[in-house]
Amino acid sequence: LALRALSPACARDVAVKARIEGGADDPSGADGEYRLWAHGDRSQPPLELFCHNVLSARPTEFVSLRNPSTNLSYFPPGGAARGTVLVSSFSKLRICPWSLTVKTDDFTFATSAGEVLQSYWNGRRTLQLSELPFATARDAAGHGRGNLPNRGQAQIDLRGTGLGVRVDGFTPLGCAAFGVVAVPVEGCADARSLVQPRVALYGGGFAGRMTPTGDRTTDERAAGGNYDDEGRNGGWVLPLARESADAPRWPGVTREAELPVATADLGGHASGAGMLLVDMRVYSDGRQVAAMVIPLSDESEEDE
């Protein structure tokens, strides 16, 4: 127990330390930011994580984010979705300290505004959404990436945490889904690194989204295990990686473009920001075109 207290690897180890030090008399005072070492190994640099409900039966860990306004998921109404613009903003992300995987549908430290009613399966099913998982760019506006400023978006900003996401770790899922992964030029130290602390996702479809690759639907499954991925999403699906000069390199060609940035204000967009387009994946008639950059101003290339 003493070793766990000296080199805590998770919130349960922090609880051990609190009890040894006599802090169990004030359960609420035990919550806070702590340095945690991977598997208790002090030879590795620690991560600073927020430990929540430390002295409860189920303590949990979170990554604290600097700015909720640059950590949001955005679903505008239109097409097969009606209602008001839905935005979920996150100030902390639930994380497993052992695997560094984020639970995208933990809303303990999130705020949401707006509501969307989406129909899918040719109108045979409906889905009421009042919150969106982290890293989810979703809409139901239709096929292709036209009218991009009003399509689904997600902003990921892990700067200051020592962590990042892999830019090749996202996939368009759902009906006629499309997706764009972009890295904001501002604050980008190395555009060729596959691990980036700040990423913007753009995506949607008839009932589509751009999300982490393993983020399958949680609502339904078609016969034979064939997921249609049009329903509700989220879960332990977003792996993070430590920022490092040794991170793998992105082999594709990047191109700078002006893209809109969703804001936490409902329906709001900041003026176009410089983005490095590191990947675009488009589903077209069931065929995926991957790892290519398509000029956003040239709609004629959309189905190539």
PDB file of C-alpha atoms in Angstrom:
ATOM      1  CA  LEU A   1       0.000   0.000   0.000  1.00  0.00           C
ATOM      2  CA  ALA A   2       2.823   2.395   0.807  1.00  0.00           C
ATOM      3  CA  LEU A   3       4.338   1.867  -2.655  1.00  0.00           C
ATOM      4  CA  ARG A   4       0.986   2.643  -4.279  1.00  0.00           C
ATOM      5  CA  ALA A   5       0.798   5.852  -2.255  1.00  0.00           C
ATOM      6  CA  LEU A   6       4.341   6.910  -3.225  1.00  0.00           C
ATOM      7  CA  SER A   7       3.887   6.309  -6.962  1.00  0.00           C
ATOM      8  CA  PRO A   8       0.154   6.484  -7.668  1.00  0.00           C
ATOM      9  CA  ALA A   9      -0.935   5.181 -11.053  1.00  0.00           C
ATOM     10  CA  CYS A  10      -4.677   5.818 -10.734  1.00  0.00           C
ATOM     11  CA  ALA A  11      -7.325   7.435  -8.530  1.00  0.00           C
ATOM     12  CA  ARG A  12      -7.563   4.328  -6.342  1.00  0.00           C
ATOM     13  CA  ASP A  13      -3.873   4.730  -5.468  1.00  0.00           C
ATOM     14  CA  VAL A  14      -4.540   8.380  -4.631  1.00  0.00           C
ATOM     15  CA  ALA A  15      -7.283   7.167  -2.276  1.00  0.00           C
ATOM     16  CA  VAL A  16      -4.755   4.897  -0.556  1.00  0.00           C
ATOM     17  CA  LYS A  17      -2.445   7.872  -0.063  1.00  0.00           C
ATOM     18  CA  ALA A  18      -5.296  10.021   1.304  1.00  0.00           C
ATOM     19  CA  ARG A  19      -6.277   7.365   3.828  1.00  0.00           C
ATOM     20  CA  ILE A  20      -2.674   6.836   4.959  1.00  0.00           C
ATOM     21  CA  GLU A  21      -2.276  10.569   5.449  1.00  0.00           C
ATOM     22  CA  GLY A  22      -5.566  10.840   7.336  1.00  0.00           C
ATOM     23  CA  GLY A  23      -7.460  12.710   4.630  1.00  0.00           C
ATOM     24  CA  ALA A  24     -10.445  10.363   4.675  1.00  0.00           C
ATOM     25  CA  ASP A  25     -12.301  12.641   7.078  1.00  0.00           C
ATOM     26  CA  ASP A  26     -12.993  15.125   4.259  1.00  0.00           C
ATOM     27  CA  PRO A  27     -14.023  13.149   1.157  1.00  0.00           C
ATOM     28  CA  SER A  28     -14.677  16.216  -0.992  1.00  0.00           C
ATOM     29  CA  GLY A  29     -11.240  17.643  -0.213  1.00  0.00           C
ATOM     30  CA  ALA A  30      -9.471  14.643  -1.709  1.00  0.00           C
ATOM     31  CA  ASP A  31     -10.588  15.431  -5.271  1.00  0.00           C
ATOM     32  CA  GLY A  32      -8.143  17.398  -7.385  1.00  0.00           C
ATOM     33  CA  GLU A  33      -5.184  17.357  -9.747  1.00  0.00           C
ATOM     34  CA  TYR A  34      -2.554  14.680  -9.077  1.00  0.00           C
ATOM     35  CA  ARG A  35       0.595  13.483 -10.765  1.00  0.00           C
ATOM     36  CA  LEU A  36       0.129   9.864 -11.852  1.00  0.00           C
ATOM     37  CA  TRP A  37       2.842   7.547 -13.152  1.00  0.00           C
ATOM     38  CA  ALA A  38       2.105   4.900 -15.777  1.00  0.00           C
ATOM     39  CA  HIS A  39       1.899   1.598 -13.898  1.00  0.00           C
ATOM     40  CA  GLY A  40       3.531   3.360 -10.936  1.00  0.00           C
ATOM     41  CA  ASP A  41       6.844   3.617 -12.824  1.00  0.00           C
ATOM     42  CA  ARG A  42       8.672   6.759 -11.718  1.00  0.00           C
ATOM     43  CA  SER A  43      11.275   6.336 -14.440  1.00  0.00           C
ATOM     44  CA  GLN A  44       8.618   7.647 -16.843  1.00  0.00           C
ATOM     45  CA  PRO A  45       7.334  11.252 -16.800  1.00  0.00           C
ATOM     46  CA  PRO A  46       4.033  11.562 -14.923  1.00  0.00           C
ATOM     47  CA  LEU A  47       0.724  12.830 -16.257  1.00  0.00           C
ATOM     48  CA  GLU A  48      -1.290  15.357 -14.305  1.00  0.00           C
ATOM     49  CA  LEU A  49      -4.868  14.067 -14.089  1.00  0.00           C
ATOM     50  CA  PHE A  50      -7.914  15.164 -12.124  1.00  0.00           C
ATOM     51  CA  CYS A  51      -9.067  12.459  -9.711  1.00  0.00           C
ATOM     52  CA  HIS A  52     -12.811  12.561  -9.070  1.00  0.00           C
ATOM     53  CA  ASN A  53     -14.744  10.993  -6.177  1.00  0.00           C
ATOM     54  CA  VAL A  54     -11.408   9.784  -4.823  1.00  0.00           C
ATOM     55  CA  LEU A  55     -12.738   8.307  -1.584  1.00  0.00           C
ATOM     56  CA  SER A  56     -15.832   6.729  -3.125  1.00  0.00           C
ATOM     57  CA  ALA A  57     -16.243   3.114  -4.172  1.00  0.00           C
ATOM     58  CA  ARG A  58     -15.575   4.070  -7.807  1.00  0.00           C
ATOM     59  CA  PRO A  59     -13.022   6.888  -8.152  1.00  0.00           C
ATOM     60  CA  THR A  60     -12.341   8.069 -11.700  1.00  0.00           C
ATOM     61  CA  GLU A  61      -9.705  10.003 -13.619  1.00  0.00           C
ATOM     62  CA  PHE A  62     -10.086  12.955 -16.000  1.00  0.00           C
ATOM     63  CA  VAL A  63      -7.866  15.071 -18.232  1.00  0.00           C
ATOM     64  CA  SER A  64      -8.425  18.769 -17.498  1.00  0.00           C
ATOM     65  CA  LEU A  65      -8.723  20.900 -20.650  1.00  0.00           C
ATOM     66  CA  ARG A  66      -7.706  24.539 -20.827  1.00  0.00           C
ATOM     67  CA  ASN A  67     -10.596  25.800 -22.904  1.00  0.00           C
ATOM     68  CA  PRO A  68     -14.044  24.201 -23.357  1.00  0.00           C
ATOM     69  CA  SER A  69     -14.677  26.521 -26.308  1.00  0.00           C
ATOM     70  CA  THR A  70     -12.062  24.609 -28.325  1.00  0.00           C
ATOM     71  CA  ASN A  71     -13.203  21.199 -27.100  1.00  0.00           C
ATOM     72  CA  LEU A  72     -16.657  20.681 -28.535  1.00  0.00           C
ATOM     73  CA  SER A  73     -18.873  18.565 -30.757  1.00  0.00           C
ATOM     74  CA  TYR A  74     -21.338  20.286 -33.096  1.00  0.00           C
ATOM     75  CA  PHE A  75     -24.478  19.005 -34.885  1.00  0.00           C
ATOM     76  CA  PRO A  76     -26.425  21.545 -36.996  1.00  0.00           C
ATOM     77  CA  PRO A  77     -30.030  20.754 -38.003  1.00  0.00           C
ATOM     78  CA  GLY A  78     -30.918  20.248 -41.643  1.00  0.00           C
ATOM     79  CA  GLY A  79     -31.809  17.463 -44.039  1.00  0.00           C
ATOM     80  CA  ALA A  80     -33.065  14.506 -41.988  1.00  0.00           C
ATOM     81  CA  ALA A  81     -32.531  16.338 -38.679  1.00  0.00           C
ATOM     82  CA  ARG A  82     -34.726  19.066 -37.244  1.00  0.00           C
ATOM     83  CA  GLY A  83     -34.439  21.143 -34.112  1.00  0.00           C
ATOM     84  CA  THR A  84     -31.790  23.613 -32.937  1.00  0.00           C
ATOM     85  CA  VAL A  85     -28.007  23.549 -33.260  1.00  0.00           C
ATOM     86  CA  LEU A  86     -26.647  21.046 -30.754  1.00  0.00           C
ATOM     87  CA  VAL A  87     -23.284  21.809 -29.116  1.00  0.00           C
ATOM     88  CA  SER A  88     -21.565  19.872 -26.315  1.00  0.00           C
ATOM     89  CA  SER A  89     -18.494  21.493 -24.725  1.00  0.00           C
ATOM     90  CA  PHE A  90     -16.045  19.651 -22.468  1.00  0.00           C
ATOM     91  CA  SER A  91     -13.821  20.960 -19.666  1.00  0.00           C
ATOM     92  CA  LYS A  92     -12.537  17.504 -18.624  1.00  0.00           C
ATOM     93  CA  LEU A  93     -12.341  14.130 -20.375  1.00  0.00           C
ATOM     94  CA  ARG A  94     -12.788  10.784 -18.650  1.00  0.00           C
ATOM     95  CA  ILE A  95      -9.619   8.753 -19.234  1.00  0.00           C
ATOM     96  CA  CYS A  96      -8.268   5.326 -18.381  1.00  0.00           C
ATOM     97  CA  PRO A  97      -4.765   5.993 -16.972  1.00  0.00           C
ATOM     98  CA  TRP A  98      -3.612   2.494 -17.939  1.00  0.00           C
ATOM     99  CA  SER A  99      -4.464   2.650 -21.648  1.00  0.00           C
ATOM    100  CA  LEU A 100      -4.823   6.456 -22.112  1.00  0.00           C
ATOM    101  CA  THR A 101      -8.208   5.861 -23.759  1.00  0.00           C
ATOM    102  CA  VAL A 102     -10.956   8.481 -23.451  1.00  0.00           C
ATOM    103  CA  LYS A 103     -14.604   7.653 -22.780  1.00  0.00           C
ATOM    104  CA  THR A 104     -16.160  10.110 -25.207  1.00  0.00           C
ATOM    105  CA  ASP A 105     -19.707   9.847 -23.840  1.00  0.00           C
ATOM    106  CA  ASP A 106     -18.886  10.782 -20.240  1.00  0.00           C
ATOM    107  CA  PHE A 107     -20.619  14.124 -19.677  1.00  0.00           C
ATOM    108  CA  THR A 108     -19.639  14.650 -16.012  1.00  0.00           C
ATOM    109  CA  PHE A 109     -17.711  17.797 -16.933  1.00  0.00           C
ATOM    110  CA  ALA A 110     -19.570  18.808 -20.092  1.00  0.00           C
ATOM    111  CA  THR A 111     -22.304  21.298 -20.916  1.00  0.00           C
ATOM    112  CA  SER A 112     -24.751  20.922 -23.788  1.00  0.00           C
ATOM    113  CA  ALA A 113     -27.225  23.234 -25.466  1.00  0.00           C
ATOM    114  CA  GLY A 114     -29.698  22.644 -28.260  1.00  0.00           C
ATOM    115  CA  GLU A 115     -31.537  19.513 -29.369  1.00  0.00           C
ATOM    116  CA  VAL A 116     -31.862  17.578 -32.612  1.00  0.00           C
ATOM    117  CA  LEU A 117     -34.378  14.967 -33.729  1.00  0.00           C
ATOM    118  CA  GLN A 118     -32.815  12.841 -36.464  1.00  0.00           C
ATOM    119  CA  SER A 119     -34.622  10.317 -38.643  1.00  0.00           C
ATOM    120  CA  TYR A 120     -32.831   7.467 -40.393  1.00  0.00           C
ATOM    121  CA  TRP A 121     -33.431   4.079 -41.995  1.00  0.00           C
ATOM    122  CA  ASN A 122     -35.617   5.883 -44.557  1.00  0.00           C
ATOM    123  CA  GLY A 123     -37.618   7.482 -41.781  1.00  0.00           C
ATOM    124  CA  ARG A 124     -38.407   4.244 -39.973  1.00  0.00           C
ATOM    125  CA  ARG A 125     -36.325   5.215 -36.936  1.00  0.00           C
ATOM    126  CA  THR A 126     -35.791   8.453 -35.055  1.00  0.00           C
ATOM    127  CA  LEU A 127     -33.113   9.532 -32.613  1.00  0.00           C
ATOM    128  CA  GLN A 128     -33.462  12.373 -30.099  1.00  0.00           C
ATOM    129  CA  LEU A 129     -30.098  13.942 -29.224  1.00  0.00           C
ATOM    130  CA  SER A 130     -29.521  16.510 -26.491  1.00  0.00           C
ATOM    131  CA  GLU A 131     -25.771  15.918 -26.085  1.00  0.00           C
ATOM    132  CA  LEU A 132     -22.946  14.747 -28.324  1.00  0.00           C
ATOM    133  CA  PRO A 133     -19.937  12.619 -27.420  1.00  0.00           C
ATOM    134  CA  PHE A 134     -16.511  14.203 -27.575  1.00  0.00           C
ATOM    135  CA  ALA A 135     -14.749  14.082 -30.982  1.00  0.00           C
ATOM    136  CA  THR A 136     -18.037  13.749 -32.905  1.00  0.00           C
ATOM    137  CA  ALA A 137     -18.649  15.804 -36.058  1.00  0.00           C
ATOM    138  CA  ARG A 138     -22.171  14.827 -37.027  1.00  0.00           C
ATOM    139  CA  ASP A 139     -25.052  15.940 -39.230  1.00  0.00           C
ATOM    140  CA  ALA A 140     -27.866  14.610 -41.439  1.00  0.00           C
ATOM    141  CA  ALA A 141     -27.697  17.226 -44.185  1.00  0.00           C
ATOM    142  CA  GLY A 142     -27.085  14.846 -47.085  1.00  0.00           C
ATOM    143  CA  HIS A 143     -24.414  13.325 -49.307  1.00  0.00           C
ATOM    144  CA  GLY A 144     -21.074  15.043 -49.842  1.00  0.00           C
ATOM    145  CA  ARG A 145     -19.318  17.965 -48.251  1.00  0.00           C
ATOM    146  CA  GLY A 146     -21.176  20.885 -49.817  1.00  0.00           C
ATOM    147  CA  ASN A 147     -22.066  23.915 -47.688  1.00  0.00           C
ATOM    148  CA  LEU A 148     -19.195  23.013 -45.351  1.00  0.00           C
ATOM    149  CA  PRO A 149     -19.603  25.926 -42.886  1.00  0.00           C
ATOM    150  CA  ASN A 150     -22.952  24.476 -41.851  1.00  0.00           C
ATOM    151  CA  ARG A 151     -21.883  20.846 -41.550  1.00  0.00           C
ATOM    152  CA  GLY A 152     -20.956  18.815 -38.471  1.00  0.00           C
ATOM    153  CA  GLN A 153     -17.786  19.757 -36.618  1.00  0.00           C
ATOM    154  CA  ALA A 154     -15.686  18.754 -33.640  1.00  0.00           C
ATOM    155  CA  GLN A 155     -12.809  20.654 -32.054  1.00  0.00           C
ATOM    156  CA  ILE A 156     -10.138  18.807 -30.030  1.00  0.00           C
ATOM    157  CA  ASP A 157      -7.629  20.874 -28.046  1.00  0.00           C
ATOM    158  CA  LEU A 158      -5.318  18.957 -25.704  1.00  0.00           C
ATOM    159  CA  ARG A 159      -2.597  21.600 -25.540  1.00  0.00           C
ATOM    160  CA  GLY A 160      -0.955  21.761 -22.139  1.00  0.00           C
ATOM    161  CA  THR A 161      -1.823  18.170 -21.208  1.00  0.00           C
ATOM    162  CA  GLY A 162       1.184  16.462 -22.793  1.00  0.00           C
ATOM    163  CA  LEU A 163      -1.222  14.346 -24.841  1.00  0.00           C
ATOM    164  CA  GLY A 164      -2.481  14.290 -28.406  1.00  0.00           C
ATOM    165  CA  VAL A 165      -4.568  12.296 -30.868  1.00  0.00           C
ATOM    166  CA  ARG A 166      -3.434  10.484 -34.000  1.00  0.00           C
ATOM    167  CA  VAL A 167      -4.687  12.301 -37.077  1.00  0.00           C
ATOM    168  CA  ASP A 168      -5.180   8.951 -38.830  1.00  0.00           C
ATOM    169  CA  GLY A 169      -7.409   7.661 -36.029  1.00  0.00           C
ATOM    170  CA  PHE A 170     -10.756   8.944 -37.357  1.00  0.00           C
ATOM    171  CA  THR A 171     -13.207   7.468 -39.867  1.00  0.00           C
ATOM    172  CA  PRO A 172     -16.506   8.560 -41.478  1.00  0.00           C
ATOM    173  CA  LEU A 173     -19.296   6.242 -40.322  1.00  0.00           C
ATOM    174  CA  GLY A 174     -22.987   6.045 -41.170  1.00  0.00           C
ATOM    175  CA  CYS A 175     -25.048   6.612 -44.297  1.00  0.00           C
ATOM    176  CA  ALA A 176     -23.249   8.474 -47.128  1.00  0.00           C
ATOM    177  CA  ALA A 177     -20.725   9.660 -44.556  1.00  0.00           C
ATOM    178  CA  PHE A 178     -17.833  11.999 -45.281  1.00  0.00           C
ATOM    179  CA  GLY A 179     -15.064  13.376 -43.128  1.00  0.00           C
ATOM    180  CA  VAL A 180     -12.155  15.784 -43.023  1.00  0.00           C
ATOM    181  CA  VAL A 181      -9.314  15.844 -40.495  1.00  0.00           C
ATOM    182  CA  ALA A 182      -7.548  19.194 -40.192  1.00  0.00           C
ATOM    183  CA  VAL A 183      -4.835  20.599 -37.941  1.00  0.00           C
ATOM    184  CA  PRO A 184      -5.060  24.317 -37.069  1.00  0.00           C
ATOM    185  CA  VAL A 185      -1.934  26.130 -38.241  1.00  0.00           C
ATOM    186  CA  GLU A 186      -1.829  28.268 -35.100  1.00  0.00           C
ATOM    187  CA  GLY A 187       0.193  26.509 -32.417  1.00  0.00           C
ATOM    188  CA  CYS A 188       1.122  23.590 -34.686  1.00  0.00           C
ATOM    189  CA  ALA A 189       4.768  22.840 -33.946  1.00  0.00           C
ATOM    190  CA  ASP A 190       5.144  19.963 -36.422  1.00  0.00           C
ATOM    191  CA  ALA A 191       2.554  19.499 -39.145  1.00  0.00           C
ATOM    192  CA  ARG A 192       4.046  16.156 -40.176  1.00  0.00           C
ATOM    193  CA  SER A 193       3.621  14.498 -36.784  1.00  0.00           C
ATOM    194  CA  LEU A 194       0.869  11.884 -36.648  1.00  0.00           C
ATOM    195  CA  VAL A 195       0.217  12.841 -33.008  1.00  0.00           C
ATOM    196  CA  GLN A 196      -1.317  16.302 -32.660  1.00  0.00           C
ATOM    197  CA  PRO A 197      -2.652  18.081 -29.558  1.00  0.00           C
ATOM    198  CA  ARG A 198      -5.121  20.121 -31.586  1.00  0.00           C
ATOM    199  CA  VAL A 199      -7.329  18.720 -34.355  1.00  0.00           C
ATOM    200  CA  ALA A 200     -10.515  19.805 -36.108  1.00  0.00           C
ATOM    201  CA  LEU A 201     -12.986  17.298 -37.544  1.00  0.00           C
ATOM    202  CA  TYR A 202     -15.572  18.085 -40.219  1.00  0.00           C
ATOM    203  CA  GLY A 203     -18.125  15.443 -41.162  1.00  0.00           C
ATOM    204  CA  GLY A 204     -21.673  14.268 -41.696  1.00  0.00           C
ATOM    205  CA  GLY A 205     -23.820  12.611 -44.353  1.00  0.00           C
ATOM    206  CA  PHE A 206     -27.437  11.523 -44.714  1.00  0.00           C
ATOM    207  CA  ALA A 207     -26.960  10.072 -41.212  1.00  0.00           C
ATOM    208  CA  GLY A 208     -23.217  10.316 -40.870  1.00  0.00           C
ATOM    209  CA  ARG A 209     -20.429  11.407 -38.601  1.00  0.00           C
ATOM    210  CA  MET A 210     -16.659  11.738 -38.418  1.00  0.00           C
ATOM    211  CA  THR A 211     -15.535  10.040 -35.202  1.00  0.00           C
ATOM    212  CA  PRO A 212     -12.763   7.847 -33.761  1.00  0.00           C
ATOM    213  CA  THR A 213     -12.314   4.746 -35.908  1.00  0.00           C
ATOM    214  CA  GLY A 214     -13.598   2.320 -33.276  1.00  0.00           C
ATOM    215  CA  ASP A 215     -16.716   4.347 -32.462  1.00  0.00           C
ATOM    216  CA  ARG A 216     -19.458   2.002 -33.659  1.00  0.00           C
ATOM    217  CA  THR A 217     -23.152   2.636 -33.112  1.00  0.00           C
ATOM    218  CA  THR A 218     -24.617   1.730 -29.731  1.00  0.00           C
ATOM    219  CA  ASP A 219     -28.243   1.693 -30.900  1.00  0.00           C
ATOM    220  CA  GLU A 220     -28.697  -1.188 -33.286  1.00  0.00           C
ATOM    221  CA  ARG A 221     -26.968  -3.878 -35.295  1.00  0.00           C
ATOM    222  CA  ALA A 222     -28.156  -5.277 -38.565  1.00  0.00           C
ATOM    223  CA  ALA A 223     -28.278  -9.000 -39.330  1.00  0.00           C
ATOM    224  CA  GLY A 224     -24.959 -10.815 -39.385  1.00  0.00           C
ATOM    225  CA  GLY A 225     -23.177  -8.199 -37.284  1.00  0.00           C
ATOM    226  CA  ASN A 226     -23.296  -5.572 -40.021  1.00  0.00           C
ATOM    227  CA  TYR A 227     -23.382  -2.252 -38.161  1.00  0.00           C
ATOM    228  CA  ASP A 228     -25.056   0.562 -40.032  1.00  0.00           C
ATOM    229  CA  ASP A 229     -23.553   3.169 -37.667  1.00  0.00           C
ATOM    230  CA  GLU A 230     -26.423   5.628 -38.033  1.00  0.00           C
ATOM    231  CA  GLY A 231     -27.513   5.577 -34.395  1.00  0.00           C
ATOM    232  CA  ARG A 232     -26.106   6.824 -31.099  1.00  0.00           C
ATOM    233  CA  ASN A 233     -22.340   6.680 -30.651  1.00  0.00           C
ATOM    234  CA  GLY A 234     -19.707   7.056 -27.936  1.00  0.00           C
ATOM    235  CA  GLY A 235     -17.769   4.970 -25.410  1.00  0.00           C
ATOM    236  CA  TRP A 236     -14.162   4.018 -24.661  1.00  0.00           C
ATOM    237  CA  VAL A 237     -13.162   4.749 -28.258  1.00  0.00           C
ATOM    238  CA  LEU A 238     -10.604   7.590 -28.395  1.00  0.00           C
ATOM    239  CA  PRO A 239      -6.990   6.533 -27.738  1.00  0.00           C
ATOM    240  CA  LEU A 240      -4.591   9.304 -26.766  1.00  0.00           C
ATOM    241  CA  ALA A 241      -0.818   9.319 -27.132  1.00  0.00           C
ATOM    242  CA  ARG A 242       1.924  11.240 -25.417  1.00  0.00           C
ATOM    243  CA  GLU A 243       3.398  14.101 -27.391  1.00  0.00           C
ATOM    244  CA  SER A 244       6.927  13.192 -28.419  1.00  0.00           C
ATOM    245  CA  ALA A 245       9.594  14.194 -30.892  1.00  0.00           C
ATOM    246  CA  ASP A 246       9.731  10.510 -31.770  1.00  0.00           C
ATOM    247  CA  ALA A 247       6.070  10.351 -32.823  1.00  0.00           C
ATOM    248  CA  PRO A 248       5.463   8.671 -36.203  1.00  0.00           C
ATOM    249  CA  ARG A 249       5.383  10.946 -39.239  1.00  0.00           C
ATOM    250  CA  TRP A 250       2.449  11.622 -41.560  1.00  0.00           C
ATOM    251  CA  PRO A 251       3.369  10.461 -45.097  1.00  0.00           C
ATOM    252  CA  GLY A 252       0.689  12.434 -46.948  1.00  0.00           C
ATOM    253  CA  VAL A 253       0.964  15.882 -48.471  1.00  0.00           C
ATOM    254  CA  THR A 254      -0.585  18.646 -46.401  1.00  0.00           C
ATOM    255  CA  ARG A 255      -2.202  21.753 -47.816  1.00  0.00           C
ATOM    256  CA  GLU A 256      -3.240  24.925 -46.059  1.00  0.00           C
ATOM    257  CA  ALA A 257      -6.840  26.090 -46.448  1.00  0.00           C
ATOM    258  CA  GLU A 258      -9.284  28.423 -44.748  1.00  0.00           C
ATOM    259  CA  LEU A 259     -11.978  26.445 -42.913  1.00  0.00           C
ATOM    260  CA  PRO A 260     -14.733  27.635 -40.570  1.00  0.00           C
ATOM    261  CA  VAL A 261     -14.449  26.961 -36.846  1.00  0.00           C
ATOM    262  CA  ALA A 262     -17.582  26.129 -34.840  1.00  0.00           C
ATOM    263  CA  THR A 263     -18.044  27.987 -31.566  1.00  0.00           C
ATOM    264  CA  ALA A 264     -19.979  27.175 -28.411  1.00  0.00           C
ATOM    265  CA  ASP A 265     -22.477  29.895 -29.343  1.00  0.00           C
ATOM    266  CA  LEU A 266     -25.398  28.119 -30.984  1.00  0.00           C
ATOM    267  CA  GLY A 267     -25.065  28.410 -34.717  1.00  0.00           C
ATOM    268  CA  GLY A 268     -21.925  30.508 -34.371  1.00  0.00           C
ATOM    269  CA  HIS A 269     -18.776  30.209 -36.449  1.00  0.00           C
ATOM    270  CA  ALA A 270     -15.543  32.074 -36.114  1.00  0.00           C
ATOM    271  CA  SER A 271     -14.044  33.476 -39.291  1.00  0.00           C
ATOM    272  CA  GLY A 272     -12.097  31.042 -41.402  1.00  0.00           C
ATOM    273  CA  ALA A 273      -8.964  29.773 -39.699  1.00  0.00           C
ATOM    274  CA  GLY A 274      -5.850  28.432 -41.335  1.00  0.00           C
ATOM    275  CA  MET A 275      -6.006  24.628 -41.371  1.00  0.00           C
ATOM    276  CA  LEU A 276      -3.605  22.011 -42.653  1.00  0.00           C
ATOM    277  CA  LEU A 277      -5.695  19.342 -44.350  1.00  0.00           C
ATOM    278  CA  VAL A 278      -3.976  16.132 -43.361  1.00  0.00           C
ATOM    279  CA  ASP A 279      -6.610  13.675 -44.493  1.00  0.00           C
ATOM    280  CA  MET A 280      -9.957  13.496 -46.221  1.00  0.00           C
ATOM    281  CA  ARG A 281     -12.112  10.417 -46.494  1.00  0.00           C
ATOM    282  CA  VAL A 282     -15.250  10.424 -48.617  1.00  0.00           C
ATOM    283  CA  TYR A 283     -17.805   7.681 -49.036  1.00  0.00           C
ATOM    284  CA  SER A 284     -19.369   7.792 -52.481  1.00  0.00           C
ATOM    285  CA  ASP A 285     -21.816   5.113 -53.618  1.00  0.00           C
ATOM    286  CA  GLY A 286     -20.366   2.725 -51.054  1.00  0.00           C
ATOM    287  CA  ARG A 287     -16.781   3.318 -52.202  1.00  0.00           C
ATOM    288  CA  GLN A 288     -14.230   4.893 -49.871  1.00  0.00           C
ATOM    289  CA  VAL A 289     -11.599   7.307 -51.137  1.00  0.00           C
ATOM    290  CA  ALA A 290      -9.001   7.667 -48.402  1.00  0.00           C
ATOM    291  CA  ALA A 291      -5.865   9.620 -47.544  1.00  0.00           C
ATOM    292  CA  MET A 292      -6.208  12.335 -50.143  1.00  0.00           C
ATOM    293  CA  VAL A 293      -6.705  16.074 -50.128  1.00  0.00           C
ATOM    294  CA  ILE A 294      -9.546  17.484 -52.207  1.00  0.00           C
ATOM    295  CA  PRO A 295      -9.778  21.252 -52.787  1.00  0.00           C
ATOM    296  CA  LEU A 296     -12.825  22.418 -50.879  1.00  0.00           C
ATOM    297  CA  SER A 297     -13.723  24.941 -53.541  1.00  0.00           C
ATOM    298  CA  ASP A 298     -13.903  22.352 -56.315  1.00  0.00           C
ATOM    299  CA  GLU A 299     -17.073  20.302 -55.844  1.00  0.00           C
ATOM    300  CA  SER A 300     -16.488  18.575 -59.171  1.00  0.00           C
ATOM    301  CA  GLU A 301     -13.805  16.389 -57.572  1.00  0.00           C
ATOM    302  CA  GLU A 302     -16.097  15.145 -54.865  1.00  0.00           C
ATOM    303  CA  ASP A 303     -16.862  11.773 -56.396  1.00  0.00           C
ATOM    304  CA  GLU A 304     -13.457  11.013 -57.842  1.00  0.00           C
TER     305      GLU A 304
END
